[in-house]
Short mmCIF file of C-alpha atoms in Angstrom, two decimals:
data_model
loop_
_atom_site.label_atom_id
_atom_site.label_comp_id
_atom_site.label_asym_id
_atom_site.label_seq_id
_atom_site.Cartn_x
_atom_site.Cartn_y
_atom_site.Cartn_z
CA MET F 1 73.33 -89.95 -82.97
CA ASN F 2 72.71 -86.64 -84.66
CA ILE F 3 70.07 -84.79 -82.68
CA LEU F 4 68.00 -81.92 -83.85
CA LEU F 5 66.90 -79.60 -80.97
CA THR F 6 64.10 -77.22 -81.75
CA GLY F 7 64.20 -74.22 -79.40
CA GLY F 8 67.69 -75.47 -78.46
CA ALA F 9 68.89 -71.90 -77.58
CA GLY F 10 66.25 -71.59 -74.90
CA TYR F 11 66.68 -72.06 -71.17
CA ILE F 12 66.01 -75.84 -70.97
CA GLY F 13 67.21 -76.35 -74.65
CA SER F 14 70.65 -74.84 -74.03
CA HIS F 15 71.26 -77.00 -70.97
CA THR F 16 70.11 -80.08 -72.84
CA THR F 17 72.25 -79.20 -75.83
CA ILE F 18 75.25 -79.27 -73.55
CA GLU F 19 74.32 -82.65 -71.93
CA PHE F 20 73.84 -84.29 -75.30
CA ILE F 21 77.23 -83.12 -76.58
CA GLU F 22 78.90 -84.25 -73.29
CA ALA F 23 77.20 -87.62 -73.94
CA GLY F 24 78.86 -87.93 -77.36
CA HIS F 25 75.96 -86.99 -79.63
CA GLY F 26 76.04 -84.60 -82.62
CA VAL F 27 73.51 -81.78 -82.29
CA VAL F 28 71.80 -79.29 -84.64
CA ILE F 29 69.91 -76.37 -83.21
CA VAL F 30 66.84 -74.61 -84.66
CA ASP F 31 65.60 -71.47 -82.96
CA ASN F 32 64.17 -68.07 -83.74
CA PHE F 33 65.12 -66.47 -80.41
CA ALA F 34 61.40 -65.83 -79.41
CA ASN F 35 62.48 -67.04 -75.85
CA SER F 36 66.20 -66.80 -76.11
CA ASN F 37 69.22 -64.80 -76.91
CA PRO F 38 71.89 -65.20 -79.79
CA LEU F 39 74.62 -64.99 -77.12
CA VAL F 40 73.35 -68.36 -75.69
CA LEU F 41 75.03 -70.07 -78.66
CA LYS F 42 78.33 -68.48 -77.98
CA ARG F 43 78.12 -69.61 -74.35
CA ILE F 44 77.21 -73.16 -75.25
CA GLU F 45 80.15 -73.31 -77.75
CA GLU F 46 82.54 -72.06 -75.04
CA ILE F 47 81.32 -74.70 -72.61
CA CYS F 48 81.53 -77.48 -75.12
CA ARG F 49 84.56 -76.13 -76.99
CA GLN F 50 83.06 -76.74 -80.41
CA LYS F 51 81.12 -75.05 -83.12
CA ILE F 52 77.34 -76.07 -83.23
CA PRO F 53 75.23 -76.04 -86.49
CA PHE F 54 72.48 -73.46 -85.98
CA TYR F 55 69.63 -72.25 -88.00
CA ASN F 56 67.54 -69.20 -87.30
CA ILE F 57 64.12 -70.24 -88.39
CA ASN F 58 60.61 -70.76 -87.19
CA VAL F 59 59.87 -74.47 -86.78
CA ALA F 60 56.50 -73.89 -88.34
CA ASP F 61 58.24 -72.95 -91.64
CA VAL F 62 58.16 -76.34 -93.36
CA VAL F 63 60.31 -75.19 -96.36
CA LYS F 64 63.18 -74.02 -94.21
CA LEU F 65 62.85 -76.96 -91.76
CA ASP F 66 62.90 -79.34 -94.72
CA GLU F 67 66.21 -77.78 -95.76
CA VAL F 68 67.74 -78.48 -92.36
CA PHE F 69 66.74 -82.18 -92.54
CA TYR F 70 68.21 -82.50 -96.04
CA LYS F 71 71.42 -80.78 -94.98
CA HIS F 72 71.88 -82.97 -91.85
CA LYS F 73 71.19 -86.62 -91.32
CA ILE F 74 68.80 -86.36 -88.34
CA ASP F 75 68.31 -89.37 -86.28
CA ALA F 76 66.07 -87.99 -83.52
CA VAL F 77 64.37 -84.75 -82.46
CA ILE F 78 64.07 -82.99 -79.08
CA HIS F 79 61.07 -80.69 -79.41
CA PHE F 80 61.36 -77.69 -77.02
CA ALA F 81 60.17 -74.91 -79.54
CA GLY F 82 57.06 -73.00 -78.40
CA LEU F 83 55.69 -70.10 -76.37
CA LYS F 84 55.75 -70.79 -72.70
CA ALA F 85 54.39 -68.03 -70.41
CA VAL F 86 51.31 -69.07 -68.63
CA GLY F 87 50.00 -65.56 -67.82
CA GLU F 88 50.77 -64.46 -71.38
CA SER F 89 48.80 -67.40 -72.88
CA VAL F 90 45.67 -66.23 -71.14
CA LYS F 91 45.93 -62.84 -72.75
CA ILE F 92 46.81 -64.02 -76.28
CA PRO F 93 45.47 -67.58 -76.61
CA VAL F 94 45.26 -67.69 -80.31
CA LYS F 95 48.80 -66.85 -80.65
CA TYR F 96 49.67 -69.69 -78.33
CA TYR F 97 47.49 -72.23 -80.12
CA ARG F 98 48.66 -71.21 -83.51
CA ASN F 99 52.33 -71.06 -82.63
CA ASN F 100 52.71 -74.26 -80.46
CA ILE F 101 50.37 -76.60 -82.37
CA ASP F 102 51.43 -75.39 -85.93
CA SER F 103 55.15 -75.83 -85.17
CA THR F 104 54.55 -79.35 -83.93
CA LEU F 105 52.47 -80.42 -86.95
CA ALA F 106 55.07 -78.84 -89.33
CA LEU F 107 57.88 -80.79 -87.39
CA LEU F 108 55.93 -84.11 -87.69
CA GLU F 109 55.37 -83.64 -91.45
CA ILE F 110 59.08 -83.21 -92.06
CA MET F 111 59.97 -85.90 -89.74
CA GLU F 112 57.70 -88.31 -91.59
CA LYS F 113 59.14 -87.09 -94.95
CA HIS F 114 62.67 -87.90 -93.88
CA ASN F 115 61.81 -91.10 -91.92
CA VAL F 116 62.79 -89.83 -88.47
CA ASN F 117 60.91 -91.79 -85.88
CA LYS F 118 62.31 -90.81 -82.51
CA LEU F 119 60.90 -87.70 -80.74
CA ILE F 120 61.26 -86.35 -77.20
CA PHE F 121 58.59 -83.84 -76.45
CA SER F 122 58.91 -80.98 -73.85
CA SER F 123 55.49 -81.26 -72.02
CA SER F 124 54.53 -80.00 -68.51
CA ALA F 125 53.03 -81.04 -65.33
CA THR F 126 50.33 -78.51 -66.07
CA VAL F 127 48.61 -81.18 -68.20
CA TYR F 128 47.29 -82.79 -64.93
CA GLY F 129 45.03 -79.79 -64.48
CA GLU F 130 43.35 -78.88 -61.18
CA ILE F 131 41.54 -82.02 -60.18
CA ASN F 132 44.21 -84.65 -59.27
CA ASN F 133 45.54 -85.48 -55.92
CA ILE F 134 49.31 -85.39 -55.26
CA PRO F 135 51.78 -86.73 -56.06
CA TYR F 136 51.06 -86.54 -59.80
CA ILE F 137 51.29 -89.90 -61.39
CA GLU F 138 51.39 -90.60 -65.17
CA THR F 139 48.23 -92.85 -64.89
CA MET F 140 46.12 -89.93 -63.61
CA PRO F 141 43.59 -88.32 -66.00
CA THR F 142 44.75 -85.23 -67.75
CA GLY F 143 42.74 -82.10 -68.62
CA HIS F 144 40.81 -79.41 -66.76
CA CYS F 145 43.76 -77.20 -67.53
CA SER F 146 43.85 -73.65 -66.23
CA ASN F 147 45.46 -71.94 -69.13
CA PRO F 148 45.88 -72.06 -72.92
CA TYR F 149 49.67 -72.78 -72.51
CA ALA F 150 48.79 -76.02 -70.64
CA TRP F 151 46.08 -76.93 -73.17
CA THR F 152 48.62 -76.68 -76.01
CA LYS F 153 50.85 -79.15 -74.17
CA LEU F 154 47.93 -81.55 -73.77
CA PHE F 155 46.75 -81.20 -77.30
CA ILE F 156 50.12 -81.87 -78.63
CA GLU F 157 50.47 -84.87 -76.50
CA GLN F 158 47.34 -86.24 -77.94
CA ILE F 159 48.59 -85.47 -81.44
CA LEU F 160 51.79 -87.40 -80.81
CA LYS F 161 49.95 -90.35 -79.36
CA ASP F 162 47.83 -90.47 -82.43
CA VAL F 163 50.84 -90.53 -84.67
CA ALA F 164 52.35 -93.31 -82.48
CA ALA F 165 49.10 -95.23 -82.84
CA VAL F 166 49.41 -95.55 -86.62
CA ASN F 167 53.15 -95.53 -87.17
CA GLN F 168 54.52 -98.64 -85.60
CA ASP F 169 58.10 -97.39 -85.92
CA PHE F 170 57.43 -94.10 -84.10
CA SER F 171 58.78 -93.71 -80.56
CA VAL F 172 57.89 -90.62 -78.60
CA VAL F 173 58.51 -89.82 -75.05
CA LEU F 174 56.36 -87.09 -73.41
CA LEU F 175 58.42 -85.65 -70.55
CA ARG F 176 56.16 -83.74 -68.10
CA TYR F 177 58.45 -81.21 -66.32
CA PHE F 178 57.77 -79.82 -62.99
CA ASN F 179 59.69 -76.73 -62.03
CA PRO F 180 63.06 -76.33 -63.73
CA VAL F 181 65.41 -74.00 -61.94
CA GLY F 182 69.13 -73.39 -61.46
CA ALA F 183 71.85 -72.88 -64.04
CA HIS F 184 74.95 -74.50 -65.48
CA PRO F 185 77.60 -74.82 -62.87
CA SER F 186 79.95 -72.64 -65.00
CA GLY F 187 77.62 -69.63 -64.64
CA LYS F 188 77.64 -69.15 -68.43
CA THR F 189 74.14 -70.18 -69.00
CA GLY F 190 70.92 -69.71 -67.04
CA GLU F 191 67.36 -68.58 -66.93
CA ASN F 192 66.96 -65.05 -68.51
CA PRO F 193 63.34 -63.95 -68.49
CA ASN F 194 62.02 -60.95 -70.20
CA GLY F 195 60.76 -58.24 -67.93
CA ILE F 196 59.72 -59.00 -64.33
CA PRO F 197 60.14 -62.74 -63.86
CA ASN F 198 57.11 -65.09 -63.54
CA ASN F 199 59.14 -67.81 -61.86
CA LEU F 200 60.24 -67.84 -58.36
CA PHE F 201 64.03 -68.55 -58.75
CA PRO F 202 64.92 -65.80 -61.17
CA TYR F 203 62.71 -63.38 -59.14
CA ILE F 204 64.68 -64.18 -56.00
CA SER F 205 68.08 -63.83 -57.72
CA GLN F 206 66.98 -60.54 -59.28
CA VAL F 207 66.18 -59.37 -55.80
CA ALA F 208 69.49 -60.57 -54.50
CA VAL F 209 71.34 -58.84 -57.17
CA GLY F 210 69.45 -55.49 -56.70
CA LYS F 211 67.42 -55.41 -59.87
CA LEU F 212 64.18 -55.74 -57.89
CA VAL F 213 63.44 -54.29 -54.49
CA GLU F 214 61.75 -57.32 -52.86
CA LEU F 215 60.14 -60.75 -53.51
CA LYS F 216 56.45 -60.80 -53.59
CA ILE F 217 55.08 -64.07 -52.02
CA PHE F 218 51.62 -64.75 -53.21
CA GLY F 219 49.64 -65.97 -50.30
CA ASN F 220 50.70 -67.54 -46.85
CA ASP F 221 47.39 -68.98 -45.99
CA TYR F 222 47.55 -72.29 -48.13
CA PRO F 223 47.05 -75.61 -46.23
CA THR F 224 50.80 -76.39 -46.48
CA LYS F 225 53.75 -76.68 -44.04
CA ASP F 226 54.15 -72.99 -43.69
CA GLY F 227 51.24 -71.51 -45.55
CA THR F 228 53.05 -70.79 -48.84
CA GLY F 229 52.79 -72.65 -52.05
CA VAL F 230 54.59 -75.90 -52.44
CA ARG F 231 56.24 -76.96 -55.82
CA ASP F 232 58.55 -79.66 -57.14
CA TYR F 233 61.71 -77.83 -58.15
CA ILE F 234 64.23 -79.70 -60.40
CA HIS F 235 67.68 -78.51 -61.37
CA VAL F 236 67.82 -77.74 -64.99
CA THR F 237 71.02 -79.96 -65.59
CA ASP F 238 69.22 -82.94 -64.06
CA LEU F 239 66.26 -82.17 -66.31
CA ALA F 240 68.55 -82.01 -69.28
CA LYS F 241 70.11 -85.39 -68.36
CA GLY F 242 66.66 -86.74 -68.22
CA HIS F 243 66.36 -86.01 -72.01
CA VAL F 244 69.51 -87.91 -72.72
CA ALA F 245 68.14 -90.85 -70.70
CA ALA F 246 64.74 -90.55 -72.55
CA LEU F 247 66.55 -90.80 -76.02
CA GLU F 248 68.25 -93.96 -74.95
CA TYR F 249 64.84 -95.35 -73.94
CA ALA F 250 63.34 -94.32 -77.23
CA LYS F 251 65.92 -96.47 -79.02
CA ARG F 252 64.45 -99.60 -77.64
CA HIS F 253 60.89 -98.36 -77.22
CA LYS F 254 57.91 -98.04 -79.77
CA GLY F 255 54.75 -96.04 -79.00
CA ALA F 256 54.01 -93.01 -76.85
CA GLU F 257 55.08 -92.92 -73.18
CA ALA F 258 54.50 -90.13 -70.76
CA ILE F 259 57.04 -89.69 -67.99
CA ASN F 260 57.36 -87.18 -65.14
CA LEU F 261 60.60 -85.38 -64.51
CA GLY F 262 60.90 -83.97 -61.07
CA THR F 263 62.45 -84.72 -57.77
CA GLY F 264 59.38 -86.11 -56.07
CA ILE F 265 59.83 -83.57 -53.19
CA GLY F 266 57.72 -80.53 -52.53
CA CYS F 267 59.37 -77.33 -51.34
CA SER F 268 57.58 -74.28 -50.19
CA VAL F 269 58.31 -70.65 -51.10
CA LEU F 270 59.55 -69.74 -47.72
CA GLU F 271 61.78 -72.89 -47.73
CA ILE F 272 63.36 -71.68 -51.03
CA VAL F 273 63.93 -68.25 -49.55
CA LYS F 274 65.64 -69.62 -46.39
CA THR F 275 67.82 -72.00 -48.34
CA PHE F 276 68.88 -69.44 -50.90
CA GLU F 277 69.81 -67.07 -48.08
CA LYS F 278 71.80 -69.77 -46.27
CA ALA F 279 73.47 -71.27 -49.29
CA ASN F 280 74.59 -67.85 -50.65
CA LYS F 281 74.90 -65.80 -47.43
CA ILE F 282 72.62 -63.19 -48.66
CA LYS F 283 69.35 -61.64 -47.26
CA ILE F 284 66.22 -61.72 -49.38
CA PRO F 285 63.56 -59.04 -48.49
CA TYR F 286 60.05 -60.21 -49.11
CA GLN F 287 56.46 -59.15 -48.66
CA ILE F 288 53.45 -61.41 -48.33
CA VAL F 289 50.68 -60.32 -50.82
CA GLY F 290 47.39 -61.94 -51.72
CA ARG F 291 47.03 -65.13 -53.54
CA ARG F 292 47.54 -65.36 -57.25
CA ALA F 293 44.40 -66.45 -59.25
CA GLY F 294 44.81 -69.95 -60.51
CA ASP F 295 47.66 -71.01 -58.17
CA LEU F 296 47.36 -74.49 -56.58
CA ALA F 297 48.38 -74.92 -52.87
CA GLU F 298 50.95 -77.69 -53.81
CA TYR F 299 51.92 -80.30 -56.20
CA TYR F 300 54.79 -82.61 -56.85
CA ALA F 301 55.72 -85.62 -58.97
CA ASP F 302 55.77 -89.22 -58.47
CA VAL F 303 58.98 -90.19 -60.16
CA SER F 304 59.07 -93.91 -59.98
CA LYS F 305 58.32 -94.43 -63.69
CA ALA F 306 61.42 -92.32 -64.69
CA ALA F 307 63.52 -94.44 -62.39
CA LEU F 308 62.15 -97.64 -63.74
CA LEU F 309 62.10 -96.90 -67.46
CA LEU F 310 64.87 -94.31 -67.83
CA LYS F 311 67.21 -95.44 -65.13
CA TRP F 312 67.35 -91.80 -64.15
CA LYS F 313 67.02 -89.77 -61.00
CA THR F 314 67.86 -86.25 -59.83
CA GLN F 315 71.38 -85.65 -58.33
CA LYS F 316 71.18 -81.94 -57.43
CA THR F 317 70.11 -80.72 -54.10
CA LEU F 318 68.02 -77.67 -53.36
CA GLU F 319 71.23 -75.98 -52.15
CA ASP F 320 72.83 -76.74 -55.69
CA MET F 321 69.84 -75.07 -57.29
CA CYS F 322 70.19 -71.99 -55.14
CA ARG F 323 73.97 -71.67 -55.45
CA ASP F 324 73.97 -72.23 -59.21
CA THR F 325 71.19 -69.70 -59.73
CA TRP F 326 73.04 -67.02 -57.79
CA ARG F 327 76.46 -67.85 -59.49
CA TRP F 328 74.59 -67.22 -62.88
CA GLN F 329 73.03 -64.05 -61.67
CA MET F 330 76.08 -62.55 -60.08
CA GLN F 331 78.18 -63.29 -63.23
CA ASN F 332 75.38 -62.04 -65.54
CA PRO F 333 73.44 -59.27 -63.57
CA ASN F 334 71.60 -58.26 -66.73
CA GLY F 335 71.28 -61.75 -68.14
CA TYR F 336 72.62 -62.09 -71.72
CA ASN F 337 72.22 -58.27 -72.38
#
């Protein structure tokens, strides 16, 4: 199949591009580098040993997006494009709602015009909000989101469900990610945040490489195994393979289906630090500071639906996540710069 990946040069998009190529699919990438770097494309092509069609456009630009669909026979779309920083979304909510929702509506209009009926959407576990027990199961109510980023994911899920309800040929899989981490085993691609990282793994790796002095752990008084926050961390290549499995499912499925992608195992911040130190034989200095507003004590996924419908489960261990993160950071101390 010929797959269009919107936001395909981003952290998750780039790893998913690699997995689709390795699975024998043709790919086309659309990205405007809002969350990525042009060097990502070169790295992907080095890993896959082939040239990849790429268009530097905003997905919300229907005219230019239409041209891509005319130029390439697109069979399915993987939709990653969107702004993604939780903290930033609180500060500039209008930009997040405008960008994330407009780009999705534009994409749907062009897909309908070209009779493309298979879509895999990059959603998030944040749609479960703050009211559900753990583990998070797809049948749980969604909403009560704590930030505009999460609300955009939930609103887009609803838009896609509405489209599937009236278009009997439409197949959409709503992949609810938990915490993607790690990097490609080659060390050529990985997470490259702008400024001080918001996420734990790039923060730890930047401390390890000397870019940051110490790790700040936000709270050690949560009702968890060691007092620090617990999350479900999933290796980015496992996550990417989940998209390939989701597309296979979409071929035989009609309608909208929400599916968690995680490991089903919760790991605490201190567990991550200790595992990173042991796996990479390096010391990570850290300081305990106050809790961060809006952080939950813990959450992790129920992944039985993914195993049943997608025939997919994670393969990478926590040690793999730590080793691959450090390999990427060592080989690229300044990211793609």
